[in-house]
Tab-separated table of C-alpha atoms and ligand atoms in Angstrom:
chain	number	residue	atom	x	y	z
A	12	MET	CA	-14.303	4.068	-22.357
A	13	SER	CA	-13.315	6.662	-19.736
A	14	GLU	CA	-9.761	7.933	-19.377
A	15	MET	CA	-9.625	6.337	-15.895
A	16	LEU	CA	-10.400	2.892	-17.314
A	17	ASP	CA	-7.728	3.400	-20.008
A	18	PHE	CA	-5.206	4.166	-17.258
A	19	LEU	CA	-6.423	1.152	-15.269
A	20	GLY	CA	-5.830	-1.093	-18.288
A	21	THR	CA	-2.302	0.284	-18.670
A	22	ALA	CA	-1.612	-0.178	-14.939
A	23	GLU	CA	-2.833	-3.781	-15.068
A	24	GLN	CA	-0.515	-4.543	-17.979
A	25	ALA	CA	2.422	-2.914	-16.147
A	26	VAL	CA	1.730	-4.935	-12.997
A	27	ALA	CA	1.331	-8.157	-15.000
A	28	THR	CA	4.819	-7.469	-16.444
A	29	ALA	CA	6.122	-6.929	-12.905
A	30	ALA	CA	4.571	-10.140	-11.584
A	31	GLU	CA	6.161	-12.071	-14.447
A	32	VAL	CA	9.598	-10.664	-13.538
A	33	ILE	CA	9.029	-11.859	-9.961
A	34	ARG	CA	7.825	-15.339	-10.965
A	35	THR	CA	10.809	-15.767	-13.291
A	36	GLY	CA	13.206	-14.703	-10.531
A	37	LEU	CA	11.710	-16.839	-7.751
A	38	GLY	CA	13.888	-19.710	-6.609
A	39	ARG	CA	17.099	-17.987	-7.718
A	40	GLU	CA	19.600	-16.749	-5.182
A	41	ARG	CA	18.779	-13.180	-4.060
A	42	SER	CA	21.333	-10.398	-3.764
A	43	ILE	CA	20.463	-7.837	-1.124
A	44	SER	CA	21.677	-4.240	-0.928
A	45	GLY	CA	21.405	-2.132	2.218
A	46	LYS	CA	19.560	1.210	2.030
A	47	GLY	CA	19.876	2.170	5.700
A	48	ASP	CA	19.668	0.764	9.194
A	49	ARG	CA	17.879	-2.640	8.782
A	50	ASP	CA	16.426	-1.331	5.502
A	51	TYR	CA	17.260	-3.115	2.272
A	52	ALA	CA	16.179	-3.953	-1.269
A	53	THR	CA	16.689	-7.182	-3.213
A	54	ASP	CA	17.861	-7.461	-6.816
A	55	LEU	CA	14.227	-8.190	-7.745
A	56	ASP	CA	12.990	-4.885	-6.237
A	57	TYR	CA	15.255	-3.122	-8.762
A	58	ALA	CA	14.495	-5.497	-11.647
A	59	VAL	CA	10.730	-5.080	-11.172
A	60	GLU	CA	10.960	-1.304	-10.912
A	61	ASP	CA	13.087	-1.134	-14.070
A	62	ALA	CA	10.660	-3.341	-16.033
A	63	VAL	CA	7.651	-1.235	-14.992
A	64	ARG	CA	9.520	1.996	-15.751
A	65	GLU	CA	10.381	0.760	-19.236
A	66	PHE	CA	6.792	-0.333	-19.931
A	67	LEU	CA	5.198	2.895	-18.676
A	68	ALA	CA	7.761	5.138	-20.409
A	69	ALA	CA	6.677	3.570	-23.704
A	70	GLU	CA	2.908	3.586	-22.943
A	71	THR	CA	2.497	6.931	-21.163
A	72	PRO	CA	5.645	8.997	-21.906
A	73	ASP	CA	4.106	12.230	-20.528
A	74	VAL	CA	3.325	10.803	-17.096
A	75	PRO	CA	6.190	10.975	-14.544
A	76	LEU	CA	6.918	8.129	-12.139
A	77	LEU	CA	7.810	8.015	-8.461
A	78	GLY	CA	9.317	4.634	-7.543
A	79	GLU	CA	10.528	3.405	-4.167
A	80	GLU	CA	13.944	2.302	-5.444
A	81	ARG	CA	14.871	4.874	-8.137
A	82	GLY	CA	12.967	7.973	-7.062
A	83	ARG	CA	11.080	10.476	-9.205
A	84	THR	CA	11.646	10.855	-12.956
A	85	GLY	CA	9.817	12.447	-15.899
A	86	ASN	CA	7.693	15.457	-16.771
A	87	THR	CA	7.421	17.679	-13.684
A	88	GLU	CA	4.557	19.707	-15.251
A	89	SER	CA	2.100	16.803	-15.326
A	90	HIS	CA	-0.904	16.680	-12.951
A	91	TYR	CA	-0.685	12.897	-13.168
A	92	GLU	CA	2.008	10.685	-11.654
A	93	TRP	CA	2.559	6.929	-11.454
A	94	VAL	CA	3.533	5.805	-7.939
A	95	LEU	CA	5.219	2.404	-7.717
A	96	ASP	CA	6.355	0.053	-4.997
A	97	PRO	CA	7.972	-2.797	-6.974
A	98	ILE	CA	7.807	-5.150	-3.986
A	99	ASP	CA	5.855	-3.996	-0.956
A	100	GLY	CA	6.789	-6.296	1.891
A	101	THR	CA	10.445	-6.660	0.915
A	102	VAL	CA	11.408	-8.152	4.284
A	103	ASN	CA	8.665	-10.805	3.919
A	104	PHE	CA	9.798	-11.501	0.346
A	105	ALA	CA	13.441	-11.895	1.393
A	106	HIS	CA	12.310	-14.375	4.091
A	107	GLY	CA	10.339	-16.511	1.656
A	108	SER	CA	6.949	-15.354	2.946
A	109	PRO	CA	4.228	-15.077	0.267
A	110	LEU	CA	2.903	-11.845	1.822
A	111	TYR	CA	4.254	-9.234	-0.595
A	112	ALA	CA	2.839	-7.397	-3.576
A	113	VAL	CA	3.530	-5.114	-6.517
A	114	SER	CA	1.713	-1.823	-5.990
A	115	LEU	CA	1.097	0.720	-8.757
A	116	ALA	CA	-1.086	3.812	-8.476
A	117	LEU	CA	-1.882	6.724	-10.697
A	118	THR	CA	-2.313	9.994	-8.818
A	119	ARG	CA	-3.877	13.246	-10.041
A	120	ASN	CA	-2.645	16.313	-8.152
A	121	GLY	CA	-1.548	13.976	-5.338
A	122	MET	CA	-4.868	12.135	-5.051
A	123	PRO	CA	-4.770	8.419	-5.976
A	124	VAL	CA	-7.255	7.737	-8.811
A	125	VAL	CA	-6.200	4.319	-10.151
A	126	GLY	CA	-4.725	1.424	-8.185
A	127	VAL	CA	-3.486	-2.069	-8.989
A	128	VAL	CA	-1.943	-4.344	-6.350
A	129	GLU	CA	-0.865	-7.856	-7.291
A	130	ALA	CA	0.181	-10.603	-4.878
A	131	PRO	CA	1.991	-13.002	-7.252
A	132	VAL	CA	2.054	-16.108	-5.048
A	133	ALA	CA	-1.675	-15.999	-4.287
A	134	GLU	CA	-2.361	-14.971	-7.897
A	135	GLU	CA	-4.547	-12.170	-6.600
A	136	ARG	CA	-4.915	-8.862	-8.399
A	137	PHE	CA	-6.755	-6.019	-6.661
A	138	THR	CA	-7.880	-3.203	-8.964
A	139	ALA	CA	-9.794	0.064	-8.744
A	140	ALA	CA	-10.371	3.269	-10.650
A	141	LEU	CA	-12.098	6.343	-9.286
A	142	GLY	CA	-15.862	6.008	-9.733
A	143	HIS	CA	-15.646	2.458	-11.102
A	144	GLY	CA	-15.530	0.306	-7.944
A	145	ALA	CA	-12.877	-2.063	-6.621
A	146	ALA	CA	-12.356	-5.700	-7.525
A	147	LEU	CA	-10.293	-8.760	-6.651
A	148	ASN	CA	-9.639	-10.880	-9.735
A	149	LYS	CA	-12.618	-9.030	-11.285
A	150	HIS	CA	-15.022	-9.808	-8.372
A	151	PRO	CA	-16.400	-6.621	-6.733
A	152	LEU	CA	-15.144	-5.751	-3.240
A	153	THR	CA	-16.924	-4.183	-0.257
A	154	VAL	CA	-15.429	-3.361	3.137
A	155	ARG	CA	-16.863	-5.169	6.138
A	156	GLY	CA	-19.247	-3.236	8.346
A	157	PRO	CA	-18.388	-3.640	12.057
A	158	SER	CA	-18.694	-0.326	13.881
A	159	ALA	CA	-17.728	-1.542	17.348
A	160	LEU	CA	-14.054	-1.751	18.268
A	161	ALA	CA	-14.753	-5.134	19.916
A	162	ASP	CA	-15.628	-6.620	16.501
A	163	ALA	CA	-12.663	-5.148	14.639
A	164	VAL	CA	-9.547	-6.955	13.375
A	165	VAL	CA	-7.004	-4.170	12.826
A	166	ALA	CA	-3.865	-4.440	10.665
A	167	PHE	CA	-1.014	-2.278	11.933
A	168	GLY	CA	2.158	-1.109	10.188
A	169	ASP	CA	5.611	-2.251	11.199
A	170	PHE	CA	7.458	-0.631	14.040
A	171	GLY	CA	10.183	1.752	12.781
A	172	VAL	CA	13.788	0.539	12.900
A	173	THR	CA	15.781	3.787	12.720
A	174	PRO	CA	16.886	5.718	15.842
A	175	GLU	CA	14.467	8.515	14.807
A	176	SER	CA	11.584	6.026	15.117
A	177	GLU	CA	11.984	5.770	18.887
A	178	ARG	CA	9.386	8.425	19.749
A	179	ARG	CA	6.858	7.101	17.223
A	180	ASN	CA	7.396	3.517	18.410
A	181	ALA	CA	6.764	4.613	22.002
A	182	GLN	CA	3.492	6.273	20.916
A	183	ARG	CA	2.526	3.125	19.035
A	184	LEU	CA	3.215	0.898	22.036
A	185	GLU	CA	1.076	3.210	24.157
A	186	LEU	CA	-1.715	2.984	21.552
A	187	PHE	CA	-1.425	-0.836	21.560
A	188	ARG	CA	-1.687	-0.825	25.354
A	189	ARG	CA	-5.019	1.010	25.087
A	190	LEU	CA	-6.419	-0.652	21.939
A	191	VAL	CA	-5.498	-4.309	22.452
A	192	PRO	CA	-7.987	-4.868	25.306
A	193	ARG	CA	-10.748	-3.217	23.228
A	194	ILE	CA	-10.411	-4.570	19.675
A	195	GLN	CA	-10.969	-8.149	18.500
A	196	ARG	CA	-7.461	-8.901	17.117
A	197	VAL	CA	-4.228	-7.185	16.029
A	198	ARG	CA	-2.620	-8.152	12.705
A	199	MET	CA	0.801	-7.100	11.354
A	200	LEU	CA	1.150	-8.414	7.789
A	201	GLY	CA	4.329	-6.501	6.897
A	202	THR	CA	2.882	-5.086	3.682
A	203	ALA	CA	0.895	-1.888	3.757
A	204	ALA	CA	-0.371	-2.424	0.205
A	205	LEU	CA	-2.013	-5.698	1.240
A	206	ASP	CA	-3.254	-4.173	4.527
A	207	MET	CA	-5.247	-1.730	2.387
A	208	CYS	CA	-6.466	-4.398	-0.062
A	209	TRP	CA	-7.369	-6.832	2.704
A	210	THR	CA	-9.398	-4.038	4.312
A	211	ALA	CA	-11.193	-3.567	0.979
A	212	ALA	CA	-11.847	-7.318	0.829
A	213	GLY	CA	-13.077	-7.563	4.461
A	214	ARG	CA	-10.224	-9.894	5.469
A	215	VAL	CA	-9.306	-7.332	8.102
A	216	ASP	CA	-11.544	-4.476	9.225
A	217	ALA	CA	-9.036	-1.616	9.321
A	218	ALA	CA	-5.516	-0.677	8.265
A	219	TYR	CA	-3.545	1.667	10.513
A	220	HIS	CA	-0.025	2.991	9.819
A	221	SER	CA	1.463	5.803	11.867
A	222	PHE	CA	4.264	6.345	9.323
A	223	ILE	CA	3.929	5.545	5.658
A	224	ASN	CA	5.371	6.429	2.227
A	225	PRO	CA	3.131	7.126	-0.786
A	226	TRP	CA	4.403	4.099	-2.775
A	227	ASP	CA	3.329	1.735	0.035
A	228	VAL	CA	-0.337	2.734	0.023
A	229	ALA	CA	-1.321	4.975	-2.940
A	230	ALA	CA	-2.773	2.087	-4.980
A	231	GLY	CA	-4.438	0.554	-1.929
A	232	VAL	CA	-6.076	3.899	-1.122
A	233	VAL	CA	-8.150	3.847	-4.343
A	234	ILE	CA	-8.969	0.168	-3.834
A	235	ALA	CA	-10.097	0.707	-0.226
A	236	ARG	CA	-12.066	3.879	-1.039
A	237	GLU	CA	-13.818	2.293	-4.007
A	238	ALA	CA	-14.755	-0.635	-1.719
A	239	GLY	CA	-16.429	1.845	0.662
A	240	ALA	CA	-13.664	2.689	3.149
A	241	LEU	CA	-12.962	6.115	4.544
A	242	VAL	CA	-9.223	6.741	4.123
A	243	THR	CA	-7.609	9.598	6.034
A	244	ASP	CA	-4.433	10.421	7.904
A	245	LEU	CA	-4.429	10.042	11.688
A	246	ASP	CA	-5.789	13.598	12.048
A	247	GLY	CA	-8.852	12.638	9.996
A	248	VAL	CA	-7.764	14.594	6.882
A	249	ASP	CA	-8.563	12.847	3.558
A	250	TYR	CA	-5.482	10.924	2.422
A	251	ASP	CA	-3.372	12.315	-0.418
A	252	THR	CA	0.269	11.526	-1.174
A	253	SER	CA	1.532	14.286	1.146
A	254	ALA	CA	0.146	12.327	4.141
A	255	THR	CA	2.630	10.424	6.322
A	256	SER	CA	0.086	8.330	8.241
A	257	ILE	CA	-3.049	6.456	7.242
A	258	ILE	CA	-6.179	4.864	8.606
A	259	ALA	CA	-8.666	3.016	6.377
A	260	CYS	CA	-11.935	1.326	7.353
A	261	ASN	CA	-15.703	1.722	7.227
A	262	PRO	CA	-16.858	5.208	8.365
A	263	ASP	CA	-18.376	4.090	11.714
A	264	LEU	CA	-15.301	2.140	12.764
A	265	HIS	CA	-13.126	5.042	11.548
A	266	ARG	CA	-14.956	7.372	13.956
A	267	ALA	CA	-14.503	4.914	16.839
A	268	LEU	CA	-10.802	4.343	16.132
A	269	LEU	CA	-9.987	8.052	15.731
A	270	ALA	CA	-11.814	8.813	18.987
A	271	GLU	CA	-9.792	6.133	20.780
A	272	ILE	CA	-6.525	7.405	19.277
A	273	ALA	CA	-7.328	10.983	20.321
A	274	SER	CA	-8.383	10.047	23.887
B	325	IPD	C1	7.050	-1.579	4.087
B	325	IPD	C2	5.732	-2.302	4.296
B	325	IPD	C3	5.347	-2.330	5.771
B	325	IPD	C4	5.275	-0.934	6.366
B	325	IPD	C5	6.622	-0.248	6.174
B	325	IPD	C6	6.996	-0.195	4.694
B	325	IPD	P1	8.534	-2.071	1.865
B	325	IPD	O1	7.284	-1.406	2.682
B	325	IPD	O2	4.701	-1.680	3.578
B	325	IPD	O3	4.054	-2.882	5.940
B	325	IPD	O4	4.956	-1.012	7.738
B	325	IPD	O5	6.527	1.070	6.696
B	325	IPD	O6	8.272	0.406	4.565
B	325	IPD	O7	9.765	-1.434	2.396
B	325	IPD	O8	8.479	-3.524	2.150
B	325	IPD	O9	8.278	-1.715	0.451
């Protein structure tokens, strides 16, 4: 078995552990801690991250980990890194919405090579490893093919909530003003990890985020690419974890969307 598939197996076990922590904690009262202006984490975000950290430290002690809640730890010399969002879609989760997911990627020199995203309520696990295809609960995934903007359902990232987001939000509103009359529908799921996976599964045709962190999308990048999507930043440069924006969809639609964004 290839090294990538070994890592995928480890990632699946780690995410299964995480999903179990979430299922066990569901229905209990949540404690919420503020991280910034309208930005917070629940006790389960921390509990899930800690459980995954413990599992991966035992299984792959030489591979460092970057997690949304506790930052970067481990061997700084490694070319590999685990990238974890314990609960992507925290605001949805805290509101009782089922649209949230655990997202775990393995990156090699900043390029995502293994991805597992699990939505515990739907009992859906999206998986991919470089060169081995993408799957949803073991069924192969392929992106949908519309090339015309008029046929495209596009999932957008949240608007920013910090004062520094004002300029970006204004640009996004301007983009909406131009795109909305041209595309089929806008979607805003509130979880970038699922935006990427739903693109891979053809439930939406594109995912577009003008500001993004690596833990939100790294796993979804492998899943979308292995399902046939082109995944770049908004300048059209292939996505790696140094990117701060992302667009994922089939190559023809990608060309049409980038042209519209640049116009
Ligand atoms: C958020 C979600 C959301 C995206 C935000 C992220 P979190 O992640 O992925 O879709 O638009 O930028 O911060 O905070 O729920 O893990």
